[in-house]
Amino acid sequence: MAEVVIVENAAAAGELVAAEIVELIDRRADAVLGLATGSTPLPVYQALRTRLAGRDVSQVRGFALDEYVGLDPAHAESYRSVITRDVVEPLGLDPRRIHVPNGAAETIQHAGDDYETAIEVAGGVDLQILGIGTDGHIGFNEPGSSFASRTRVKTLTEQTREDNARFFDSIDDVPRHCITQGLGTILRARHLVLLAFGEGKAQAVADAVEGPLAAILPGSAIQLHPHATVVVDEAAASRLKLADYYRYTFANKPAWQGI
Ligand code: GLP
């Protein structure tokens, strides 16, 4: 099962995960990070600003989870722009080493395979940061996604389009299609770190961690991973049946183990 760490707030989660990432980069200068968009991972990127300051990050590589199809990469809400703004620029990463799936309509037929190849050539993702949608999606793997899926085009649910409308002028501007790493792609990363904050994510977290393995609960795919860490605040943990056990386990965790 995933290791669940219940922290006081999002800032504490950011520090915990950032510390793990810094340790990884210290071990391996060309570490491959799996980058997520959305508001959830922002405290991690924020904490990394301070923790990575003065360190050489020129070799660090990264792969984003997903991208909208048909949205100009220069659009402020394309995930290429978001990753550049939230991660590449503030952390001083080399933009040539940071990949985002190509959502251009003209090349979309082979964009998924191209992305899979690029991840493979890089030797796979060392640590994959994940958020979770209110409908349980990870990346943009909407309910029904195969656990074996690879990077491909998906149709966004209306719920996801409504959730993401806040980033656009109107819901009509939210694309209907995306290209996303598959659940099978995500499961090949060596360490998964899923973060979630707030009551609105409590059910999705409970389904992912304790729910049955089911394609209708895409987050439940993390139960198949040998090293998955779920970092949540009290509100997001509020529907976990085994919350007390997770608290006890973390409090008694050997110091050498990390997350
Ligand atoms: C978006 C992204 C996901 C993200 C999720 C939650 O649609 N494709 O990668 O995890 O929705 O977003 P937020 O963290 O803003 O709640």
CSV table of C-alpha atoms and ligand atoms in Angstrom, one decimal:
chain,number,residue,atom,x,y,z
A,1,MET,CA,0.0,0.0,0.0
A,2,ALA,CA,1.0,3.6,-0.4
A,3,GLU,CA,2.7,5.3,2.6
A,4,VAL,CA,0.4,8.1,3.8
A,5,VAL,CA,1.9,11.1,5.5
A,6,ILE,CA,-0.5,13.5,7.2
A,7,VAL,CA,1.0,16.9,7.6
A,8,GLU,CA,-0.2,20.1,9.2
A,9,ASN,CA,-0.6,22.1,6.0
A,10,ALA,CA,0.5,22.5,2.4
A,11,ALA,CA,3.6,24.3,3.3
A,12,ALA,CA,4.8,21.5,5.5
A,13,ALA,CA,4.1,19.0,2.6
A,14,GLY,CA,6.1,21.2,0.3
A,15,GLU,CA,9.1,21.1,2.6
A,16,LEU,CA,8.9,17.4,3.1
A,17,VAL,CA,8.8,16.6,-0.6
A,18,ALA,CA,11.3,19.3,-1.5
A,19,ALA,CA,13.8,17.7,0.9
A,20,GLU,CA,13.4,14.4,-0.8
A,21,ILE,CA,13.9,15.9,-4.2
A,22,VAL,CA,17.1,17.7,-3.0
A,23,GLU,CA,18.4,14.5,-1.7
A,24,LEU,CA,17.7,12.8,-5.0
A,25,ILE,CA,19.5,15.6,-6.9
A,26,ASP,CA,22.5,15.4,-4.5
A,27,ARG,CA,22.7,11.6,-5.3
A,28,ARG,CA,22.2,12.1,-9.0
A,29,ALA,CA,22.9,15.4,-10.6
A,30,ASP,CA,20.9,14.5,-13.7
A,31,ALA,CA,17.9,13.2,-11.8
A,32,VAL,CA,14.7,12.9,-13.8
A,33,LEU,CA,11.8,14.6,-12.2
A,34,GLY,CA,8.2,14.0,-13.1
A,35,LEU,CA,6.5,17.4,-13.0
A,36,ALA,CA,2.8,18.0,-12.3
A,37,THR,CA,0.8,21.2,-12.9
A,38,GLY,CA,-2.2,22.4,-11.0
A,39,SER,CA,-2.2,24.3,-7.7
A,40,THR,CA,-1.3,21.3,-5.5
A,41,PRO,CA,2.4,21.0,-6.3
A,42,LEU,CA,3.1,24.7,-6.0
A,43,PRO,CA,4.3,24.5,-2.3
A,44,VAL,CA,6.9,21.9,-3.4
A,45,TYR,CA,8.2,24.2,-6.1
A,46,GLN,CA,8.1,27.1,-3.7
A,47,ALA,CA,10.2,25.1,-1.1
A,48,LEU,CA,12.6,24.0,-3.8
A,49,ARG,CA,13.4,27.7,-4.6
A,50,THR,CA,15.1,28.1,-1.2
A,51,ARG,CA,16.5,24.6,-0.9
A,52,LEU,CA,18.0,24.5,-4.4
A,53,ALA,CA,19.4,28.0,-4.3
A,54,GLY,CA,23.2,27.9,-4.9
A,55,ARG,CA,23.1,24.3,-6.1
A,56,ASP,CA,24.1,23.2,-9.6
A,57,VAL,CA,20.8,22.1,-11.2
A,58,SER,CA,22.1,22.4,-14.8
A,59,GLN,CA,21.8,18.6,-15.3
A,60,VAL,CA,18.4,18.1,-13.8
A,61,ARG,CA,15.9,16.7,-16.3
A,62,GLY,CA,12.1,16.7,-16.2
A,63,PHE,CA,9.0,15.4,-17.9
A,64,ALA,CA,5.6,17.0,-17.4
A,65,LEU,CA,2.6,14.7,-17.1
A,66,ASP,CA,0.3,16.3,-19.6
A,67,GLU,CA,-0.7,19.1,-22.0
A,68,TYR,CA,-3.9,20.4,-23.6
A,69,VAL,CA,-4.4,19.5,-27.3
A,70,GLY,CA,-4.6,22.4,-29.7
A,71,LEU,CA,-3.7,25.1,-27.2
A,72,ASP,CA,-0.9,27.4,-28.4
A,73,PRO,CA,2.1,26.5,-26.3
A,74,ALA,CA,2.6,30.3,-25.9
A,75,HIS,CA,-0.9,30.5,-24.3
A,76,ALA,CA,-0.5,31.5,-20.6
A,77,GLU,CA,-2.4,28.3,-19.5
A,78,SER,CA,-0.7,25.8,-21.7
A,79,TYR,CA,1.1,23.4,-19.4
A,80,ARG,CA,4.3,24.3,-21.3
A,81,SER,CA,3.8,27.9,-20.1
A,82,VAL,CA,2.8,26.8,-16.6
A,83,ILE,CA,5.9,24.5,-16.2
A,84,THR,CA,8.2,27.3,-17.5
A,85,ARG,CA,6.6,29.8,-15.1
A,86,ASP,CA,6.3,27.7,-12.0
A,87,VAL,CA,9.3,25.4,-12.3
A,88,VAL,CA,11.9,26.0,-15.0
A,89,GLU,CA,12.4,29.7,-14.4
A,90,PRO,CA,12.2,30.0,-10.6
A,91,LEU,CA,14.4,26.9,-10.1
A,92,GLY,CA,16.9,27.9,-12.8
A,93,LEU,CA,16.5,24.6,-14.7
A,94,ASP,CA,17.8,24.1,-18.3
A,95,PRO,CA,14.6,24.5,-20.5
A,96,ARG,CA,16.1,22.1,-23.0
A,97,ARG,CA,16.0,19.3,-20.5
A,98,ILE,CA,12.4,19.8,-19.5
A,99,HIS,CA,9.9,18.1,-21.7
A,100,VAL,CA,6.1,18.6,-22.0
A,101,PRO,CA,4.0,16.4,-24.3
A,102,ASN,CA,3.4,18.1,-27.6
A,103,GLY,CA,-0.3,19.0,-28.0
A,104,ALA,CA,0.0,20.4,-31.5
A,105,ALA,CA,-2.8,19.0,-33.6
A,106,GLU,CA,-0.6,18.4,-36.7
A,107,THR,CA,1.7,15.9,-34.9
A,108,ILE,CA,-0.8,14.5,-32.3
A,109,GLN,CA,-1.0,11.1,-33.9
A,110,HIS,CA,2.6,10.2,-32.9
A,111,ALA,CA,3.1,12.6,-30.0
A,112,GLY,CA,2.3,10.0,-27.4
A,113,ASP,CA,4.8,7.5,-28.8
A,114,ASP,CA,7.4,10.2,-29.2
A,115,TYR,CA,7.0,11.1,-25.5
A,116,GLU,CA,7.2,7.5,-24.3
A,117,THR,CA,10.4,7.2,-26.3
A,118,ALA,CA,11.9,10.3,-24.8
A,119,ILE,CA,11.1,9.1,-21.3
A,120,GLU,CA,12.7,5.7,-22.1
A,121,VAL,CA,15.8,7.3,-23.6
A,122,ALA,CA,16.2,9.4,-20.4
A,123,GLY,CA,16.2,6.1,-18.4
A,124,GLY,CA,12.8,6.7,-16.8
A,125,VAL,CA,11.5,9.1,-14.2
A,126,ASP,CA,13.1,9.0,-10.7
A,127,LEU,CA,10.5,10.8,-8.8
A,128,GLN,CA,7.0,11.6,-10.1
A,129,ILE,CA,5.1,14.4,-8.4
A,130,LEU,CA,1.3,13.9,-8.7
A,131,GLY,CA,-1.8,15.9,-7.8
A,132,ILE,CA,-5.3,14.4,-8.0
A,133,GLY,CA,-8.4,15.7,-9.7
A,134,THR,CA,-11.7,15.9,-7.7
A,135,ASP,CA,-12.9,13.0,-10.0
A,136,GLY,CA,-9.8,11.0,-9.1
A,137,HIS,CA,-7.8,11.6,-12.2
A,138,ILE,CA,-4.0,11.6,-12.1
A,139,GLY,CA,-2.2,13.3,-14.9
A,140,PHE,CA,-5.3,13.7,-17.1
A,141,ASN,CA,-6.2,10.0,-16.8
A,142,GLU,CA,-9.9,10.4,-16.4
A,143,PRO,CA,-12.1,7.7,-14.9
A,144,GLY,CA,-12.1,4.6,-17.1
A,145,SER,CA,-8.4,4.9,-18.1
A,146,SER,CA,-6.6,1.6,-18.4
A,147,PHE,CA,-4.0,0.9,-15.7
A,148,ALA,CA,-1.7,-0.2,-18.6
A,149,SER,CA,-2.2,3.0,-20.6
A,150,ARG,CA,0.6,4.9,-22.2
A,151,THR,CA,0.9,8.6,-23.3
A,152,ARG,CA,-2.1,9.3,-25.5
A,153,VAL,CA,-4.9,11.6,-26.2
A,154,LYS,CA,-7.8,11.7,-23.8
A,155,THR,CA,-11.1,13.6,-23.7
A,156,LEU,CA,-11.6,15.7,-20.6
A,157,THR,CA,-14.7,15.2,-18.5
A,158,GLU,CA,-17.0,18.1,-18.0
A,159,GLN,CA,-16.1,18.1,-14.3
A,160,THR,CA,-12.4,18.6,-15.1
A,161,ARG,CA,-13.2,21.3,-17.7
A,162,GLU,CA,-15.3,23.1,-15.0
A,163,ASP,CA,-12.5,22.7,-12.4
A,164,ASN,CA,-10.0,24.1,-14.8
A,165,ALA,CA,-12.2,26.9,-16.1
A,166,ARG,CA,-10.8,29.2,-13.4
A,167,PHE,CA,-7.6,29.4,-15.4
A,168,PHE,CA,-9.4,30.6,-18.5
A,169,ASP,CA,-11.6,33.5,-19.5
A,170,SER,CA,-14.6,31.2,-19.9
A,171,ILE,CA,-15.3,27.5,-19.8
A,172,ASP,CA,-15.7,27.6,-23.6
A,173,ASP,CA,-11.9,28.3,-23.8
A,174,VAL,CA,-11.0,25.1,-21.9
A,175,PRO,CA,-9.8,22.5,-24.5
A,176,ARG,CA,-11.8,19.3,-24.7
A,177,HIS,CA,-8.8,17.1,-25.4
A,178,CYS,CA,-5.5,16.6,-23.7
A,179,ILE,CA,-2.4,14.4,-24.1
A,180,THR,CA,-1.4,12.7,-20.9
A,181,GLN,CA,1.1,10.2,-19.7
A,182,GLY,CA,-0.8,7.0,-19.2
A,183,LEU,CA,-1.4,5.2,-15.8
A,184,GLY,CA,1.1,2.6,-17.1
A,185,THR,CA,3.6,5.3,-17.8
A,186,ILE,CA,3.2,6.9,-14.4
A,187,LEU,CA,3.5,3.5,-12.7
A,188,ARG,CA,7.0,3.0,-14.3
A,189,ALA,CA,8.4,6.0,-12.4
A,190,ARG,CA,10.6,4.8,-9.5
A,191,HIS,CA,8.9,6.8,-6.8
A,192,LEU,CA,5.4,8.3,-6.8
A,193,VAL,CA,4.6,11.2,-4.6
A,194,LEU,CA,1.0,12.2,-4.6
A,195,LEU,CA,-0.1,15.4,-2.8
A,196,ALA,CA,-3.6,16.6,-2.0
A,197,PHE,CA,-5.0,19.3,0.2
A,198,GLY,CA,-8.4,20.3,1.3
A,199,GLU,CA,-11.8,18.7,1.9
A,200,GLY,CA,-12.6,18.7,-1.8
A,201,LYS,CA,-9.9,16.1,-2.4
A,202,ALA,CA,-10.8,13.8,0.6
A,203,GLN,CA,-12.9,11.4,-1.4
A,204,ALA,CA,-10.5,11.2,-4.3
A,205,VAL,CA,-7.7,10.5,-1.8
A,206,ALA,CA,-9.7,7.8,0.1
A,207,ASP,CA,-10.5,6.1,-3.3
A,208,ALA,CA,-6.9,6.3,-4.4
A,209,VAL,CA,-5.4,4.9,-1.2
A,210,GLU,CA,-8.0,2.6,0.2
A,211,GLY,CA,-10.6,2.1,-2.6
A,212,PRO,CA,-10.8,-0.9,-4.7
A,213,LEU,CA,-8.5,-1.1,-7.7
A,214,ALA,CA,-10.7,0.1,-10.5
A,215,ALA,CA,-10.4,1.9,-13.7
A,216,ILE,CA,-13.2,4.2,-12.6
A,217,LEU,CA,-10.9,5.3,-9.8
A,218,PRO,CA,-7.7,6.2,-11.7
A,219,GLY,CA,-5.9,7.2,-8.6
A,220,SER,CA,-6.2,3.7,-7.2
A,221,ALA,CA,-3.5,2.7,-9.7
A,222,ILE,CA,-0.9,3.9,-7.2
A,223,GLN,CA,-1.7,0.8,-5.1
A,224,LEU,CA,0.1,-1.2,-7.7
A,225,HIS,CA,3.3,0.8,-7.2
A,226,PRO,CA,6.0,-0.5,-4.9
A,227,HIS,CA,7.1,2.9,-3.7
A,228,ALA,CA,4.2,5.4,-3.5
A,229,THR,CA,4.0,8.2,-1.0
A,230,VAL,CA,0.8,10.2,-0.4
A,231,VAL,CA,1.2,13.5,1.4
A,232,VAL,CA,-2.0,15.1,2.6
A,233,ASP,CA,-3.3,17.7,5.0
A,234,GLU,CA,-5.9,16.8,7.7
A,235,ALA,CA,-8.8,17.8,5.5
A,236,ALA,CA,-7.7,15.7,2.5
A,237,ALA,CA,-7.1,12.8,5.0
A,238,SER,CA,-10.5,13.1,6.6
A,239,ARG,CA,-12.1,10.1,4.8
A,240,LEU,CA,-9.2,7.7,5.3
A,241,LYS,CA,-10.3,4.7,7.3
A,242,LEU,CA,-6.7,3.9,8.5
A,243,ALA,CA,-5.7,7.5,9.3
A,244,ASP,CA,-4.6,6.7,12.8
A,245,TYR,CA,-2.4,3.8,11.6
A,246,TYR,CA,-0.7,6.1,9.0
A,247,ARG,CA,0.0,8.6,11.7
A,248,TYR,CA,1.4,5.9,14.0
A,249,THR,CA,3.5,4.4,11.2
A,250,PHE,CA,5.0,7.8,10.2
A,251,ALA,CA,5.7,8.8,13.8
A,252,ASN,CA,7.6,5.5,14.3
A,253,LYS,CA,9.4,5.5,11.0
A,254,PRO,CA,13.2,4.8,11.1
A,255,ALA,CA,15.0,8.1,10.5
A,256,TRP,CA,17.2,6.7,7.7
A,257,GLN,CA,14.2,5.7,5.6
A,258,GLY,CA,13.2,9.1,4.0
A,259,ILE,CA,9.8,9.2,2.4
B,1,GLP,C1,-5.3,19.1,-13.5
B,1,GLP,C2,-4.0,18.4,-13.9
B,1,GLP,C3,-3.6,17.3,-12.9
B,1,GLP,C4,-3.8,17.9,-11.5
B,1,GLP,C5,-5.3,18.1,-11.2
B,1,GLP,C6,-5.6,18.8,-9.9
B,1,GLP,O1,-6.3,19.0,-14.4
B,1,GLP,N1,-4.0,17.8,-15.2
B,1,GLP,O2,-2.3,16.9,-13.1
B,1,GLP,O3,-3.3,17.0,-10.5
B,1,GLP,O4,-5.9,18.7,-12.3
B,1,GLP,O5,-5.4,20.2,-9.9
B,1,GLP,P1,-5.2,21.1,-8.7
B,1,GLP,O6,-3.9,20.6,-8.1
B,1,GLP,O7,-5.2,22.5,-9.1
B,1,GLP,O8,-6.3,20.8,-7.8
